[in-house]
Amino acid sequence: MSAATGPVTDKIDPFSKKQSVKKPKQKRSQASSRYKAKGGTELVPLPQLKDAPPAEQHELFIKKLQQCSVVFDFMDSVSDLKGKEIKRASLNELVDYITAGRGVLTEQVYPEVVKMIASNIFRTLPPSENTEFDPEEDDPTLEASWPHLQIVYEFFLRFLESPDFQPSIAKKYIDQKFVLQLLELFDSEDPRERDFLKTVLHRIYGKFLGLRAFIRKQINHIFLKFIYETEHFNGVGELLEILGSIINGFALPLKAEHKQFLIKVLIPLHKAKSLSLYHAQLAYCVVQFLEKDATLTEPVVRGLLKFWPKTCSQKEVMFLGEIEEILDVIEPSQFVRIQEPLFKQISKCVSSPHFQVAERALYFWNNEYVMSLIEENSNVIMPIMFPNLYRISKEHWNQTIVALVYNVLKTFMEMNSKLFDELTANYKAERQKERKKEKEREELWKKLDGLEINATVNNKEVKSVPPTSTNTPVAGGSPAVGTRYAPYSPTAHRLMAK
Amino acid sequence: MAASDSDDSLYPIAVLIDELRNEDVQLRLNSIKKLSTIALALGVERTRSELIPFLTDTIYDEDEVLLALAEQLGNFTPLVGGQEHVHCLLPPLESLATVEETVVRDKAVESLRKIAADHSTADLEAHFVPLVKRLASGDWFTSRTSACGLFSVPYPRVSSQVKAELRTHFRNLCGDDTPMVRRAAAGKMGEFAKVLELEYLKSDLIPLWTNLASDEQVQNDSVRLLAVEACVSIASILPREDLESLVMPTLKNAAEDKSWRVRYMVADKFTELQVAVGPEITKSDLAPAFQGLLKDCEAEVRAAAANKVKEFCENLPADVRETTIMTNILPCVKWSFFLQELVTDANQHVKSALASVIMGLSPILGKDNTVEHLLPLFLIMLKDECPEVRLNIISNLDCVNRVIGITQLSQSLLPAIVELAEDTKWRVRLAIIEYMPLLAGQLGQDFFDEKLNNLCMAWLVDHVYAIREAATNNLKKLVEKFGSEWATSKIVPKVVAMAQDPNYLHRMTTLFCVNVLAEVCGVEVTVSVFLPVVLKLASDAVPNVRFNVAKTLQKIGGLFDAETVNSQLKPCLDKLKTDQDFDVKYYASEAILVLTEAA
């Protein structure tokens, strides 16, 4: 579009009123969803634990736990202030009590503790204030009941980390159903809550061996639902962070279940539109896998190429970053297997009109290890890269890119000057060949379109008359045909095997 | 490559294979989209013996290509030889029904359902049902998810033994270990219920449904949600006496589920449920439940219920309609609307939802009730601080207009319109513009000239393009309503004056106005008033204006006789064709081309 070159008044500033359009910054929004929270239970302050005689402390501890199981409506900020304060104080006391006291976690305490935690943290998450919530742009809706919830989580952690804590007793109460509800909470919009949940789940995974497989499976389900059904789940990053350390601990050789998780869950996670929120954690997980088992490199790279972003440049930059992380740990034998499809993609990125994409791809040439791999395989990579590099060295609008491209071409020249000269000399001829091929293709399709018309006409005839005309391309039973097909069938069932 | 030009009959398949391997996805996509052409050219026999096996075996591609393939195969029955051979399409579609990408799978299932109808009963049992069973017991969840959608189509046509097997498989899917599969099963339960015999519906499906509706995974409300959807179908099939015992307890629970999502779903499906359960249960059970939803603690739920108020009231049995509305529904509506004034966290969605349906109650309640009970509400809503609320009232004016006329409202209407017209959100301005022609018609020409004309002209110089564009279209509709004489005196002078504006965007607006007004104003006005202005703008300093002149001339050229075209339009365009700006040249030559062709 032509730029306006008229007088200054010609320039209208479409944003001039933006200030007035934007509402004054609202206070951070809060939400909480409790359906028909039971009211009417008035809390009566109990004596302080530290003032009670040791013999009565245990009973009082349980009483306080029961007291703290009562939940309050925080959306109504003025209701039952007294009760809220009593509960807050009790919670704080409980935290101190199990942190400082030894031998307080008797067997009878476990069900009460878990019950108290469950009744506080397990709840239906409130609807998002902002239906178009964009975690990158908008402030999250915070949990209104956080003043209590925070201390409950704090208590939960102290409980799990207590030297007296015995998983063999706790597993009766912290069971699959409990974990399932815990995992659902990772969708909380409140980052403070997700942070606590992350630590909590990590501790549970560490202490309850019997729940590990179950936890992994449920995380799988959450991710698959996120990828294929809703594209919405706030805690993907946190779950990936936990998985990063879980993967780190996998024994070798990797189980089929774990490989399947990498290929069928982690790789497809790359295609969600909110990738930027968890990409760092995701890339870490992927690289962890490759460090464990180098033979996974090929399916991983091919997977990434399959989900390569078509329109989102920002995501493309992330993909390139991840590819470089993979290349950093790649074994030369694996590199050879993926170099061709990979560098075809890199060649496209290098010539991207979006300079950040081009720049990110060109930075690969600053990486010494990557350079050494390219050098070893220059006879394959140079012919793939050369045409696009040569073209954009003349055409790209961004001077930084042009400079970087010159550098890359220079390294190629130093690597293999003979091949470089050949490529330069053949460049024009190759382009002409390409154009010719293109033209041939076009003609093929034109002919095919002609056939379509013929076929439609003929088909109408076919319905009434058997195909006798030699013109009709219904030459059934030609013996030559079977052999013509032969080369294509052996690659069968890749779809199923995928 | 197998291409051999000597044998013309092999040509298309060679092209297909070549193109299927092309690096460019778009080209691969093209060849898949031409699949039917190729099959047609190959003939039914070779399509069956070669093309289909080839597709089954070798396709591994981007999801976009697979999607196109899945779609194509659904229409392939005649291309493989009709009913008798249609089962040869099952293998490729079976593969496609197992891929990861939901869109591809759904399309494959859709195509499978389509071709199921083309199967003979024998083939259905011999080929189609085994496929369903294979998918239903697949390893990876994707195949089981796809299977859920394939039960209802073959079921009515197979033997009772096979039916029993299908029911067993469906039951297993409902209890699947993976929530994705349970969700899919719950989602398809409604359609399966419709083809099931009543006795099995009661003995098999309803217990399954009750189970899903109380999905044990307490926090996992996503399955319970879908059970609500299935409820509509199930309720519409069952006789009334069974409804009360088999469905209503579950439905009542759902309306009071602790997850707001489930309650939201009940609210969202409320009128469908109402129709399904019939008038008696509506009176006894649904009306109280609806009141509950209108007063729900979660705004999302209230908004969903609010959206259904009008339809719910319309569907009420005639004998109780008016009393129910007056004594039960209207108080809830008021409560729900004014509640917002009390709490700090005002929810606009609920208010605007109520505003959008409440006008619809007017025809149901009749003139007297409207004047007495609804009118005060309308007036309050017209003054609401939230623009969507006011807008929703204005956009539904015609309902009230039919009952009491809008004179009673016009006093409050005008300030509301003016305020909306100047709202800071352009979407709000856009919405009110769209109602201008309607308002103009109802308020009359005099009222319009006096109060609204200036607004309409002000929008032409709005700083948002979408508003300027809508404003020009609005002018056209107004002229259609009030006639070209009105146009010449009231709006044309202002439009023409804008051609002198120092802001090039306003000068362009003149051109856009001419584009839409030329025809409705007639040739005379166009030649004498518009054309000179347009031609003058051809020498504007800003290229955007100049190429829009070319576009305008192209658009209005058809109105003129050959002489005007040759003596005035052509010379101007010829000059623009030699412009130094690329775009101007482009549009000028395009216009010349069109005008020459027309002549």
JSON list of N, CA and C in Angstrom, two decimals, chain B residues 247-301:
[
{"chain": "B", "resi": 247, "resn": "VAL", "atom": "N", "xyz": [-35.35, -40.42, 34.69]},
{"chain": "B", "resi": 247, "resn": "VAL", "atom": "CA", "xyz": [-34.57, -39.28, 34.22]},
{"chain": "B", "resi": 247, "resn": "VAL", "atom": "C", "xyz": [-34.56, -38.12, 35.21]},
{"chain": "B", "resi": 248, "resn": "MET", "atom": "N", "xyz": [-35.74, -37.82, 35.75]},
{"chain": "B", "resi": 248, "resn": "MET", "atom": "CA", "xyz": [-35.84, -36.60, 36.54]},
{"chain": "B", "resi": 248, "resn": "MET", "atom": "C", "xyz": [-34.89, -36.54, 37.74]},
{"chain": "B", "resi": 249, "resn": "PRO", "atom": "N", "xyz": [-34.69, -37.64, 38.48]},
{"chain": "B", "resi": 249, "resn": "PRO", "atom": "CA", "xyz": [-33.77, -37.53, 39.62]},
{"chain": "B", "resi": 249, "resn": "PRO", "atom": "C", "xyz": [-32.36, -37.07, 39.17]},
{"chain": "B", "resi": 250, "resn": "THR", "atom": "N", "xyz": [-31.90, -37.68, 38.07]},
{"chain": "B", "resi": 250, "resn": "THR", "atom": "CA", "xyz": [-30.57, -37.31, 37.58]},
{"chain": "B", "resi": 250, "resn": "THR", "atom": "C", "xyz": [-30.55, -35.86, 37.11]},
{"chain": "B", "resi": 251, "resn": "LEU", "atom": "N", "xyz": [-31.59, -35.48, 36.41]},
{"chain": "B", "resi": 251, "resn": "LEU", "atom": "CA", "xyz": [-31.64, -34.12, 35.89]},
{"chain": "B", "resi": 251, "resn": "LEU", "atom": "C", "xyz": [-31.68, -33.10, 37.03]},
{"chain": "B", "resi": 252, "resn": "LYS", "atom": "N", "xyz": [-32.47, -33.43, 38.06]},
{"chain": "B", "resi": 252, "resn": "LYS", "atom": "CA", "xyz": [-32.53, -32.50, 39.19]},
{"chain": "B", "resi": 252, "resn": "LYS", "atom": "C", "xyz": [-31.18, -32.36, 39.86]},
{"chain": "B", "resi": 253, "resn": "ASN", "atom": "N", "xyz": [-30.49, -33.51, 39.97]},
{"chain": "B", "resi": 253, "resn": "ASN", "atom": "CA", "xyz": [-29.14, -33.45, 40.54]},
{"chain": "B", "resi": 253, "resn": "ASN", "atom": "C", "xyz": [-28.24, -32.55, 39.71]},
{"chain": "B", "resi": 254, "resn": "ALA", "atom": "N", "xyz": [-28.34, -32.71, 38.40]},
{"chain": "B", "resi": 254, "resn": "ALA", "atom": "CA", "xyz": [-27.48, -31.93, 37.51]},
{"chain": "B", "resi": 254, "resn": "ALA", "atom": "C", "xyz": [-27.74, -30.44, 37.68]},
{"chain": "B", "resi": 255, "resn": "ALA", "atom": "N", "xyz": [-29.02, -30.07, 37.88]},
{"chain": "B", "resi": 255, "resn": "ALA", "atom": "CA", "xyz": [-29.35, -28.66, 38.03]},
{"chain": "B", "resi": 255, "resn": "ALA", "atom": "C", "xyz": [-28.79, -28.10, 39.33]},
{"chain": "B", "resi": 256, "resn": "GLU", "atom": "N", "xyz": [-28.43, -29.00, 40.26]},
{"chain": "B", "resi": 256, "resn": "GLU", "atom": "CA", "xyz": [-27.84, -28.53, 41.50]},
{"chain": "B", "resi": 256, "resn": "GLU", "atom": "C", "xyz": [-26.45, -29.10, 41.70]},
{"chain": "B", "resi": 257, "resn": "ASP", "atom": "N", "xyz": [-25.81, -29.47, 40.59]},
{"chain": "B", "resi": 257, "resn": "ASP", "atom": "CA", "xyz": [-24.47, -30.03, 40.66]},
{"chain": "B", "resi": 257, "resn": "ASP", "atom": "C", "xyz": [-23.53, -29.03, 41.30]},
{"chain": "B", "resi": 258, "resn": "LYS", "atom": "N", "xyz": [-22.50, -29.54, 41.97]},
{"chain": "B", "resi": 258, "resn": "LYS", "atom": "CA", "xyz": [-21.63, -28.55, 42.62]},
{"chain": "B", "resi": 258, "resn": "LYS", "atom": "C", "xyz": [-20.68, -27.88, 41.64]},
{"chain": "B", "resi": 259, "resn": "SER", "atom": "N", "xyz": [-20.55, -28.45, 40.46]},
{"chain": "B", "resi": 259, "resn": "SER", "atom": "CA", "xyz": [-19.73, -27.78, 39.46]},
{"chain": "B", "resi": 259, "resn": "SER", "atom": "C", "xyz": [-20.59, -26.82, 38.63]},
{"chain": "B", "resi": 260, "resn": "TRP", "atom": "N", "xyz": [-20.13, -25.60, 38.57]},
{"chain": "B", "resi": 260, "resn": "TRP", "atom": "CA", "xyz": [-20.92, -24.60, 37.82]},
{"chain": "B", "resi": 260, "resn": "TRP", "atom": "C", "xyz": [-21.02, -24.95, 36.34]},
{"chain": "B", "resi": 261, "resn": "ARG", "atom": "N", "xyz": [-20.03, -25.70, 35.84]},
{"chain": "B", "resi": 261, "resn": "ARG", "atom": "CA", "xyz": [-20.07, -26.05, 34.42]},
{"chain": "B", "resi": 261, "resn": "ARG", "atom": "C", "xyz": [-21.29, -26.92, 34.11]},
{"chain": "B", "resi": 262, "resn": "VAL", "atom": "N", "xyz": [-21.58, -27.85, 35.02]},
{"chain": "B", "resi": 262, "resn": "VAL", "atom": "CA", "xyz": [-22.72, -28.73, 34.79]},
{"chain": "B", "resi": 262, "resn": "VAL", "atom": "C", "xyz": [-24.02, -27.93, 34.87]},
{"chain": "B", "resi": 263, "resn": "ARG", "atom": "N", "xyz": [-24.10, -27.05, 35.87]},
{"chain": "B", "resi": 263, "resn": "ARG", "atom": "CA", "xyz": [-25.31, -26.23, 35.98]},
{"chain": "B", "resi": 263, "resn": "ARG", "atom": "C", "xyz": [-25.45, -25.33, 34.76]},
{"chain": "B", "resi": 264, "resn": "TYR", "atom": "N", "xyz": [-24.32, -24.85, 34.29]},
{"chain": "B", "resi": 264, "resn": "TYR", "atom": "CA", "xyz": [-24.34, -24.00, 33.09]},
{"chain": "B", "resi": 264, "resn": "TYR", "atom": "C", "xyz": [-24.92, -24.80, 31.92]},
{"chain": "B", "resi": 265, "resn": "MET", "atom": "N", "xyz": [-24.48, -26.04, 31.80]},
{"chain": "B", "resi": 265, "resn": "MET", "atom": "CA", "xyz": [-24.96, -26.86, 30.70]},
{"chain": "B", "resi": 265, "resn": "MET", "atom": "C", "xyz": [-26.47, -27.08, 30.80]},
{"chain": "B", "resi": 266, "resn": "VAL", "atom": "N", "xyz": [-26.95, -27.32, 32.03]},
{"chain": "B", "resi": 266, "resn": "VAL", "atom": "CA", "xyz": [-28.39, -27.50, 32.21]},
{"chain": "B", "resi": 266, "resn": "VAL", "atom": "C", "xyz": [-29.11, -26.23, 31.76]},
{"chain": "B", "resi": 267, "resn": "ALA", "atom": "N", "xyz": [-28.59, -25.08, 32.18]},
{"chain": "B", "resi": 267, "resn": "ALA", "atom": "CA", "xyz": [-29.22, -23.81, 31.79]},
{"chain": "B", "resi": 267, "resn": "ALA", "atom": "C", "xyz": [-29.20, -23.65, 30.29]},
{"chain": "B", "resi": 268, "resn": "ASP", "atom": "N", "xyz": [-28.07, -24.02, 29.69]},
{"chain": "B", "resi": 268, "resn": "ASP", "atom": "CA", "xyz": [-27.89, -23.82, 28.26]},
{"chain": "B", "resi": 268, "resn": "ASP", "atom": "C", "xyz": [-28.84, -24.72, 27.45]},
{"chain": "B", "resi": 269, "resn": "LYS", "atom": "N", "xyz": [-29.12, -25.89, 27.99]},
{"chain": "B", "resi": 269, "resn": "LYS", "atom": "CA", "xyz": [-29.98, -26.84, 27.27]},
{"chain": "B", "resi": 269, "resn": "LYS", "atom": "C", "xyz": [-31.43, -26.75, 27.74]},
{"chain": "B", "resi": 270, "resn": "PHE", "atom": "N", "xyz": [-31.72, -25.74, 28.55]},
{"chain": "B", "resi": 270, "resn": "PHE", "atom": "CA", "xyz": [-32.97, -25.78, 29.29]},
{"chain": "B", "resi": 270, "resn": "PHE", "atom": "C", "xyz": [-34.21, -25.88, 28.40]},
{"chain": "B", "resi": 271, "resn": "THR", "atom": "N", "xyz": [-34.26, -25.10, 27.36]},
{"chain": "B", "resi": 271, "resn": "THR", "atom": "CA", "xyz": [-35.48, -25.12, 26.56]},
{"chain": "B", "resi": 271, "resn": "THR", "atom": "C", "xyz": [-35.62, -26.43, 25.79]},
{"chain": "B", "resi": 272, "resn": "GLU", "atom": "N", "xyz": [-34.48, -27.01, 25.41]},
{"chain": "B", "resi": 272, "resn": "GLU", "atom": "CA", "xyz": [-34.56, -28.31, 24.75]},
{"chain": "B", "resi": 272, "resn": "GLU", "atom": "C", "xyz": [-35.09, -29.36, 25.72]},
{"chain": "B", "resi": 273, "resn": "LEU", "atom": "N", "xyz": [-34.58, -29.29, 26.96]},
{"chain": "B", "resi": 273, "resn": "LEU", "atom": "CA", "xyz": [-35.06, -30.21, 27.97]},
{"chain": "B", "resi": 273, "resn": "LEU", "atom": "C", "xyz": [-36.55, -30.03, 28.19]},
{"chain": "B", "resi": 274, "resn": "GLN", "atom": "N", "xyz": [-36.94, -28.76, 28.20]},
{"chain": "B", "resi": 274, "resn": "GLN", "atom": "CA", "xyz": [-38.34, -28.42, 28.44]},
{"chain": "B", "resi": 274, "resn": "GLN", "atom": "C", "xyz": [-39.24, -29.08, 27.41]},
{"chain": "B", "resi": 275, "resn": "VAL", "atom": "N", "xyz": [-38.84, -28.98, 26.14]},
{"chain": "B", "resi": 275, "resn": "VAL", "atom": "CA", "xyz": [-39.62, -29.60, 25.09]},
{"chain": "B", "resi": 275, "resn": "VAL", "atom": "C", "xyz": [-39.61, -31.11, 25.25]},
{"chain": "B", "resi": 276, "resn": "ALA", "atom": "N", "xyz": [-38.45, -31.66, 25.62]},
{"chain": "B", "resi": 276, "resn": "ALA", "atom": "CA", "xyz": [-38.33, -33.11, 25.71]},
{"chain": "B", "resi": 276, "resn": "ALA", "atom": "C", "xyz": [-39.20, -33.70, 26.81]},
{"chain": "B", "resi": 277, "resn": "VAL", "atom": "N", "xyz": [-39.30, -33.02, 27.95]},
{"chain": "B", "resi": 277, "resn": "VAL", "atom": "CA", "xyz": [-40.05, -33.62, 29.06]},
{"chain": "B", "resi": 277, "resn": "VAL", "atom": "C", "xyz": [-41.54, -33.30, 29.02]},
{"chain": "B", "resi": 278, "resn": "GLY", "atom": "N", "xyz": [-41.92, -32.33, 28.22]},
{"chain": "B", "resi": 278, "resn": "GLY", "atom": "CA", "xyz": [-43.34, -32.05, 28.08]},
{"chain": "B", "resi": 278, "resn": "GLY", "atom": "C", "xyz": [-43.89, -31.11, 29.14]},
{"chain": "B", "resi": 279, "resn": "PRO", "atom": "N", "xyz": [-45.16, -30.66, 28.92]},
{"chain": "B", "resi": 279, "resn": "PRO", "atom": "CA", "xyz": [-45.72, -29.57, 29.74]},
{"chain": "B", "resi": 279, "resn": "PRO", "atom": "C", "xyz": [-45.91, -29.92, 31.21]},
{"chain": "B", "resi": 280, "resn": "GLU", "atom": "N", "xyz": [-46.33, -31.17, 31.50]},
{"chain": "B", "resi": 280, "resn": "GLU", "atom": "CA", "xyz": [-46.64, -31.48, 32.90]},
{"chain": "B", "resi": 280, "resn": "GLU", "atom": "C", "xyz": [-45.40, -31.37, 33.79]},
{"chain": "B", "resi": 281, "resn": "ILE", "atom": "N", "xyz": [-44.32, -32.03, 33.34]},
{"chain": "B", "resi": 281, "resn": "ILE", "atom": "CA", "xyz": [-43.10, -32.00, 34.15]},
{"chain": "B", "resi": 281, "resn": "ILE", "atom": "C", "xyz": [-42.51, -30.59, 34.16]},
{"chain": "B", "resi": 282, "resn": "THR", "atom": "N", "xyz": [-42.70, -29.87, 33.05]},
{"chain": "B", "resi": 282, "resn": "THR", "atom": "CA", "xyz": [-42.24, -28.49, 33.04]},
{"chain": "B", "resi": 282, "resn": "THR", "atom": "C", "xyz": [-42.86, -27.72, 34.19]},
{"chain": "B", "resi": 283, "resn": "LYS", "atom": "N", "xyz": [-44.19, -27.92, 34.32]},
{"chain": "B", "resi": 283, "resn": "LYS", "atom": "CA", "xyz": [-44.90, -27.20, 35.38]},
{"chain": "B", "resi": 283, "resn": "LYS", "atom": "C", "xyz": [-44.40, -27.61, 36.75]},
{"chain": "B", "resi": 284, "resn": "SER", "atom": "N", "xyz": [-44.30, -28.94, 36.94]},
{"chain": "B", "resi": 284, "resn": "SER", "atom": "CA", "xyz": [-44.01, -29.41, 38.30]},
{"chain": "B", "resi": 284, "resn": "SER", "atom": "C", "xyz": [-42.54, -29.30, 38.68]},
{"chain": "B", "resi": 285, "resn": "ASP", "atom": "N", "xyz": [-41.64, -29.58, 37.74]},
{"chain": "B", "resi": 285, "resn": "ASP", "atom": "CA", "xyz": [-40.23, -29.65, 38.12]},
{"chain": "B", "resi": 285, "resn": "ASP", "atom": "C", "xyz": [-39.33, -28.59, 37.50]},
{"chain": "B", "resi": 286, "resn": "LEU", "atom": "N", "xyz": [-39.55, -28.34, 36.21]},
{"chain": "B", "resi": 286, "resn": "LEU", "atom": "CA", "xyz": [-38.58, -27.49, 35.53]},
{"chain": "B", "resi": 286, "resn": "LEU", "atom": "C", "xyz": [-38.70, -26.02, 35.93]},
{"chain": "B", "resi": 287, "resn": "ALA", "atom": "N", "xyz": [-39.94, -25.56, 36.12]},
{"chain": "B", "resi": 287, "resn": "ALA", "atom": "CA", "xyz": [-40.08, -24.15, 36.46]},
{"chain": "B", "resi": 287, "resn": "ALA", "atom": "C", "xyz": [-39.31, -23.79, 37.74]},
{"chain": "B", "resi": 288, "resn": "PRO", "atom": "N", "xyz": [-39.45, -24.60, 38.81]},
{"chain": "B", "resi": 288, "resn": "PRO", "atom": "CA", "xyz": [-38.65, -24.27, 40.00]},
{"chain": "B", "resi": 288, "resn": "PRO", "atom": "C", "xyz": [-37.13, -24.35, 39.73]},
{"chain": "B", "resi": 289, "resn": "ALA", "atom": "N", "xyz": [-36.74, -25.37, 38.95]},
{"chain": "B", "resi": 289, "resn": "ALA", "atom": "CA", "xyz": [-35.31, -25.50, 38.65]},
{"chain": "B", "resi": 289, "resn": "ALA", "atom": "C", "xyz": [-34.81, -24.28, 37.90]},
{"chain": "B", "resi": 290, "resn": "PHE", "atom": "N", "xyz": [-35.65, -23.78, 36.98]},
{"chain": "B", "resi": 290, "resn": "PHE", "atom": "CA", "xyz": [-35.25, -22.62, 36.19]},
{"chain": "B", "resi": 290, "resn": "PHE", "atom": "C", "xyz": [-35.07, -21.39, 37.08]},
{"chain": "B", "resi": 291, "resn": "GLN", "atom": "N", "xyz": [-35.99, -21.25, 38.02]},
{"chain": "B", "resi": 291, "resn": "GLN", "atom": "CA", "xyz": [-35.84, -20.13, 38.96]},
{"chain": "B", "resi": 291, "resn": "GLN", "atom": "C", "xyz": [-34.51, -20.23, 39.70]},
{"chain": "B", "resi": 292, "resn": "GLY", "atom": "N", "xyz": [-34.17, -21.45, 40.09]},
{"chain": "B", "resi": 292, "resn": "GLY", "atom": "CA", "xyz": [-32.92, -21.67, 40.79]},
{"chain": "B", "resi": 292, "resn": "GLY", "atom": "C", "xyz": [-31.73, -21.24, 39.95]},
{"chain": "B", "resi": 293, "resn": "LEU", "atom": "N", "xyz": [-31.77, -21.59, 38.67]},
{"chain": "B", "resi": 293, "resn": "LEU", "atom": "CA", "xyz": [-30.66, -21.25, 37.79]},
{"chain": "B", "resi": 293, "resn": "LEU", "atom": "C", "xyz": [-30.56, -19.75, 37.57]},
{"chain": "B", "resi": 294, "resn": "LEU", "atom": "N", "xyz": [-31.73, -19.10, 37.49]},
{"chain": "B", "resi": 294, "resn": "LEU", "atom": "CA", "xyz": [-31.72, -17.64, 37.31]},
{"chain": "B", "resi": 294, "resn": "LEU", "atom": "C", "xyz": [-31.10, -16.93, 38.51]},
{"chain": "B", "resi": 295, "resn": "LYS", "atom": "N", "xyz": [-31.18, -17.61, 39.66]},
{"chain": "B", "resi": 295, "resn": "LYS", "atom": "CA", "xyz": [-30.63, -17.00, 40.87]},
{"chain": "B", "resi": 295, "resn": "LYS", "atom": "C", "xyz": [-29.33, -17.67, 41.29]},
{"chain": "B", "resi": 296, "resn": "ASP", "atom": "N", "xyz": [-28.71, -18.40, 40.39]},
{"chain": "B", "resi": 296, "resn": "ASP", "atom": "CA", "xyz": [-27.50, -19.15, 40.72]},
{"chain": "B", "resi": 296, "resn": "ASP", "atom": "C", "xyz": [-26.42, -18.21, 41.27]},
{"chain": "B", "resi": 297, "resn": "CYS", "atom": "N", "xyz": [-25.51, -18.79, 42.07]},
{"chain": "B", "resi": 297, "resn": "CYS", "atom": "CA", "xyz": [-24.45, -17.95, 42.64]},
{"chain": "B", "resi": 297, "resn": "CYS", "atom": "C", "xyz": [-23.37, -17.63, 41.62]},
{"chain": "B", "resi": 298, "resn": "GLU", "atom": "N", "xyz": [-23.34, -18.38, 40.53]},
{"chain": "B", "resi": 298, "resn": "GLU", "atom": "CA", "xyz": [-22.29, -18.13, 39.54]},
{"chain": "B", "resi": 298, "resn": "GLU", "atom": "C", "xyz": [-22.88, -17.36, 38.37]},
{"chain": "B", "resi": 299, "resn": "ALA", "atom": "N", "xyz": [-22.23, -16.25, 38.03]},
{"chain": "B", "resi": 299, "resn": "ALA", "atom": "CA", "xyz": [-22.77, -15.38, 36.98]},
{"chain": "B", "resi": 299, "resn": "ALA", "atom": "C", "xyz": [-22.91, -16.09, 35.64]},
{"chain": "B", "resi": 300, "resn": "GLU", "atom": "N", "xyz": [-21.95, -16.95, 35.31]},
{"chain": "B", "resi": 300, "resn": "GLU", "atom": "CA", "xyz": [-22.02, -17.65, 34.03]},
{"chain": "B", "resi": 300, "resn": "GLU", "atom": "C", "xyz": [-23.35, -18.41, 33.91]},
{"chain": "B", "resi": 301, "resn": "VAL", "atom": "N", "xyz": [-23.73, -19.05, 35.00]},
{"chain": "B", "resi": 301, "resn": "VAL", "atom": "CA", "xyz": [-24.95, -19.85, 34.99]},
{"chain": "B", "resi": 301, "resn": "VAL", "atom": "C", "xyz": [-26.17, -18.94, 34.84]}
]
